[in-house]
Amino acid sequence: GDGITANANDVAITAAQTTITSVVNTSLEIGRDAHNRIKFGTDDQIIFRVGNADGVKFKASGEIEAGSLDISGDADVDGTLEADAITVNGTALNTVIADEATALAIALG
């Protein structure tokens, strides 16, 4: 009645599971193959493995670790933003600021 049936040679699990309330395992991994998984085996982390690489890690501290971040909408940072390089439409931020300062100086005479 719970969607899991032990047979003589196998265990049958129905696709729609509505009665399972907990799965606990120190090396639990969920995925479609060895290259695409969600891994729970590292203490205090959830690791998303995509394309055969551990691409994103959610950590207990609240940190999200990833090799890159692409946001197509707005971003709201409530705290300090630290970056090695910032560009505006492909131009380095310091160049944009210098150009704006020059334009303002010329406009003010």
Coordinates of N, CA and C in Angstrom, one line a residue:
G1 N 0.8 -1.2 0.0 CA 0.0 0.0 0.0 C 0.8 1.3 0.0
D2 N 2.2 1.2 0.2 CA 3.0 2.4 0.2 C 3.8 2.6 -1.1
G3 N 3.5 1.8 -2.1 CA 4.2 2.0 -3.4 C 5.6 1.3 -3.5
I4 N 5.9 0.5 -2.4 CA 7.2 -0.3 -2.5 C 6.8 -1.7 -2.2
T5 N 7.2 -2.6 -3.1 CA 6.8 -4.0 -3.0 C 8.1 -4.8 -3.1
A6 N 8.3 -5.7 -2.1 CA 9.4 -6.7 -2.2 C 8.9 -7.9 -2.9
N7 N 9.5 -8.2 -4.0 CA 9.2 -9.4 -4.8 C 10.3 -10.5 -4.6
A8 N 10.2 -11.6 -5.2 CA 11.1 -12.7 -5.0 C 12.5 -12.3 -5.5
N9 N 12.6 -11.6 -6.6 CA 13.9 -11.3 -7.3 C 14.2 -9.8 -7.3
D10 N 13.3 -8.9 -6.9 CA 13.6 -7.5 -6.9 C 12.7 -6.7 -6.0
V11 N 12.8 -5.4 -6.0 CA 12.0 -4.5 -5.2 C 11.3 -3.6 -6.2
A12 N 10.0 -3.5 -6.3 CA 9.3 -2.7 -7.2 C 8.9 -1.4 -6.5
I13 N 9.2 -0.2 -7.1 CA 8.8 1.1 -6.5 C 8.0 1.8 -7.6
T14 N 6.8 2.2 -7.2 CA 6.0 2.9 -8.1 C 6.5 4.4 -8.2
A15 N 6.2 5.0 -9.4 CA 6.8 6.3 -9.7 C 6.3 7.4 -8.7
A16 N 5.0 7.4 -8.4 CA 4.4 8.4 -7.6 C 4.5 8.0 -6.1
Q17 N 5.4 8.6 -5.4 CA 5.5 8.3 -4.0 C 4.8 9.4 -3.1
T18 N 3.8 9.0 -2.4 CA 3.1 10.0 -1.6 C 3.2 9.7 -0.1
T19 N 3.7 8.5 0.3 CA 3.7 8.2 1.7 C 5.1 8.2 2.3
I20 N 6.1 8.4 1.5 CA 7.5 8.4 2.1 C 7.7 9.8 2.7
T21 N 8.1 9.9 3.9 CA 8.3 11.2 4.6 C 9.7 11.5 4.9
S22 N 10.6 10.5 4.8 CA 12.0 10.7 5.1 C 12.9 9.7 4.5
V23 N 14.0 10.2 3.9 CA 15.1 9.3 3.4 C 16.4 9.9 4.0
V24 N 17.1 9.1 4.8 CA 18.3 9.6 5.4 C 19.4 8.6 5.0
N25 N 20.5 9.1 4.5 CA 21.6 8.2 4.1 C 22.9 9.1 4.0
T26 N 24.0 8.7 4.6 CA 25.2 9.6 4.6 C 25.8 9.7 3.2
S27 N 25.5 8.9 2.2 CA 26.1 9.0 0.9 C 25.0 9.1 -0.2
L28 N 23.9 9.7 0.1 CA 22.7 9.7 -0.8 C 23.1 10.6 -2.0
E29 N 22.8 10.1 -3.2 CA 22.9 10.8 -4.4 C 21.6 10.5 -5.3
I30 N 21.1 11.6 -5.9 CA 20.0 11.4 -6.8 C 20.4 12.0 -8.1
G31 N 20.0 11.2 -9.2 CA 20.4 11.7 -10.5 C 20.0 10.8 -11.6
R32 N 20.3 11.3 -12.8 CA 19.9 10.5 -14.0 C 21.1 9.6 -14.5
D33 N 22.3 10.0 -14.2 CA 23.5 9.2 -14.5 C 24.7 9.7 -13.7
A34 N 25.9 9.2 -13.9 CA 27.0 9.6 -13.1 C 27.5 11.1 -13.3
H35 N 27.0 11.7 -14.4 CA 27.4 13.0 -14.8 C 26.4 14.1 -14.3
N36 N 25.2 13.7 -13.9 CA 24.2 14.7 -13.5 C 23.5 14.2 -12.2
R37 N 23.9 14.8 -11.1 CA 23.4 14.3 -9.8 C 23.2 15.4 -8.8
I38 N 22.5 15.2 -7.8 CA 22.4 16.0 -6.6 C 23.0 15.1 -5.5
K39 N 24.1 15.6 -4.8 CA 24.8 14.8 -3.9 C 24.7 15.3 -2.5
F40 N 24.4 14.4 -1.5 CA 24.3 14.8 -0.1 C 25.3 14.2 0.7
G41 N 26.4 13.6 0.2 CA 27.4 12.9 0.9 C 28.4 13.7 1.7
T42 N 28.5 15.0 1.4 CA 29.5 15.9 2.1 C 28.7 16.5 3.2
D43 N 29.3 16.5 4.4 CA 28.6 17.0 5.6 C 28.3 18.5 5.4
D44 N 27.1 18.9 5.7 CA 26.7 20.3 5.7 C 26.7 21.0 4.3
Q45 N 26.6 20.2 3.2 CA 26.6 20.7 1.9 C 25.6 19.9 1.0
I46 N 25.1 20.6 0.0 CA 24.4 19.9 -1.1 C 25.1 20.3 -2.4
I47 N 25.5 19.3 -3.1 CA 26.3 19.6 -4.3 C 25.5 19.2 -5.5
F48 N 25.5 20.1 -6.5 CA 24.8 19.8 -7.8 C 25.9 19.5 -8.8
R49 N 25.9 18.3 -9.3 CA 26.8 17.8 -10.3 C 26.1 17.9 -11.7
V50 N 26.7 18.6 -12.6 CA 26.1 18.8 -14.0 C 27.2 18.7 -15.0
G51 N 27.0 17.9 -16.0 CA 28.1 17.8 -17.1 C 29.4 17.2 -16.5
N52 N 29.3 16.3 -15.6 CA 30.4 15.6 -15.0 C 31.3 16.5 -14.2
A53 N 30.8 17.6 -13.6 CA 31.5 18.5 -12.7 C 30.6 19.0 -11.6
D54 N 31.2 19.1 -10.4 CA 30.5 19.6 -9.2 C 30.4 21.1 -9.4
G55 N 29.3 21.6 -10.0 CA 29.2 23.0 -10.4 C 28.8 23.9 -9.3
V56 N 27.8 23.5 -8.5 CA 27.2 24.4 -7.5 C 27.2 23.7 -6.2
K57 N 27.6 24.4 -5.1 CA 27.6 23.9 -3.8 C 26.8 24.8 -2.9
F58 N 25.8 24.3 -2.2 CA 25.1 25.0 -1.2 C 25.7 24.6 0.2
K59 N 26.2 25.6 1.0 CA 26.8 25.3 2.2 C 26.0 25.7 3.4
A60 N 26.2 25.1 4.6 CA 25.4 25.4 5.8 C 25.6 26.9 6.2
S61 N 26.7 27.5 5.8 CA 26.9 28.9 6.2 C 26.0 29.9 5.4
G62 N 25.3 29.3 4.4 CA 24.5 30.2 3.5 C 25.2 30.5 2.3
E63 N 26.4 30.2 2.2 CA 27.2 30.5 1.0 C 26.8 29.5 -0.2
I64 N 26.8 30.1 -1.4 CA 26.6 29.3 -2.6 C 27.9 29.4 -3.4
E65 N 28.5 28.3 -3.6 CA 29.8 28.3 -4.3 C 29.6 27.8 -5.8
A66 N 30.0 28.7 -6.7 CA 29.8 28.3 -8.2 C 30.9 29.0 -9.0
G67 N 31.3 28.4 -10.1 CA 32.3 28.9 -11.0 C 31.9 30.2 -11.7
S68 N 30.6 30.4 -11.9 CA 30.1 31.6 -12.5 C 28.6 31.8 -12.1
L69 N 28.1 33.0 -12.4 CA 26.8 33.4 -12.1 C 26.2 34.2 -13.2
D70 N 25.1 33.8 -13.8 CA 24.5 34.6 -14.9 C 23.1 34.9 -14.4
I71 N 22.8 36.2 -14.2 CA 21.5 36.6 -13.7 C 20.9 37.4 -14.9
S72 N 19.7 37.0 -15.3 CA 19.0 37.7 -16.4 C 18.1 38.7 -15.9
G73 N 17.8 38.8 -14.6 CA 16.9 39.8 -14.1 C 17.7 40.7 -13.1
D74 N 16.9 41.2 -12.2 CA 17.5 42.2 -11.2 C 18.3 41.4 -10.1
A75 N 19.3 42.0 -9.5 CA 20.0 41.4 -8.4 C 20.0 42.4 -7.2
D76 N 19.6 42.0 -6.1 CA 19.6 42.8 -4.9 C 20.6 42.3 -3.9
V77 N 21.6 43.1 -3.6 CA 22.6 42.6 -2.6 C 22.5 43.4 -1.4
D78 N 22.1 42.8 -0.3 CA 22.0 43.4 1.0 C 23.2 43.1 1.8
G79 N 24.3 43.8 1.6 CA 25.6 43.6 2.2 C 26.6 44.1 1.3
T80 N 27.8 43.6 1.4 CA 29.0 44.0 0.7 C 29.1 43.2 -0.6
L81 N 29.3 43.8 -1.7 CA 29.6 43.2 -3.0 C 31.1 43.3 -3.3
E82 N 31.8 42.2 -3.4 CA 33.2 42.3 -3.7 C 33.5 41.6 -5.1
A83 N 34.2 42.3 -6.0 CA 34.4 41.8 -7.3 C 35.8 42.2 -7.7
D84 N 36.5 41.3 -8.5 CA 37.8 41.6 -9.0 C 37.7 42.5 -10.2
A85 N 36.7 42.4 -11.0 CA 36.5 43.3 -12.1 C 35.0 43.4 -12.4
I86 N 34.6 44.7 -12.7 CA 33.2 45.0 -13.0 C 33.2 45.7 -14.4
T87 N 32.3 45.3 -15.3 CA 32.2 45.9 -16.6 C 30.7 46.4 -16.8
V88 N 30.6 47.4 -17.6 CA 29.3 47.9 -18.0 C 29.2 47.8 -19.5
N89 N 28.3 47.0 -20.0 CA 28.2 46.7 -21.4 C 29.6 46.4 -22.0
G90 N 30.4 45.7 -21.3 CA 31.7 45.3 -21.9 C 32.9 46.2 -21.6
T91 N 32.6 47.4 -21.0 CA 33.6 48.4 -20.7 C 33.9 48.4 -19.2
A92 N 35.2 48.4 -18.9 CA 35.6 48.4 -17.5 C 35.0 49.5 -16.7
L93 N 34.5 49.3 -15.5 CA 33.8 50.3 -14.7 C 34.6 51.6 -14.5
N94 N 35.9 51.4 -14.3 CA 36.7 52.6 -14.0 C 36.8 53.5 -15.3
T95 N 36.7 52.9 -16.5 CA 36.7 53.7 -17.7 C 35.4 54.4 -17.9
V96 N 34.3 53.7 -17.5 CA 33.0 54.3 -17.6 C 32.9 55.5 -16.7
I97 N 33.4 55.4 -15.5 CA 33.4 56.5 -14.5 C 34.2 57.6 -15.0
A98 N 35.4 57.3 -15.5 CA 36.3 58.4 -16.0 C 35.7 59.1 -17.2
D99 N 35.0 58.4 -18.1 CA 34.4 59.0 -19.2 C 33.2 59.9 -18.7
E100 N 32.4 59.5 -17.7 CA 31.4 60.3 -17.2 C 31.9 61.5 -16.5
A101 N 33.0 61.4 -15.8 CA 33.6 62.5 -15.1 C 34.1 63.5 -16.1
T102 N 34.7 63.1 -17.1 CA 35.2 64.0 -18.2 C 34.0 64.7 -18.8
A103 N 33.0 64.0 -19.2 CA 31.8 64.6 -19.8 C 31.1 65.6 -18.9
L104 N 31.1 65.3 -17.6 CA 30.5 66.2 -16.6 C 31.4 67.5 -16.5
A105 N 32.7 67.3 -16.5 CA 33.6 68.5 -16.4 C 33.5 69.4 -17.6
I106 N 33.3 68.8 -18.8 CA 33.2 69.6 -20.0 C 31.8 70.3 -20.0
A107 N 30.8 69.6 -19.5 CA 29.4 70.2 -19.4 C 29.4 71.4 -18.5
L108 N 30.1 71.3 -17.4 CA 30.2 72.3 -16.4 C 31.1 73.5 -16.7
G109 N 31.9 73.2 -17.7 CA 32.8 74.3 -18.3 C 34.0 74.4 -17.4

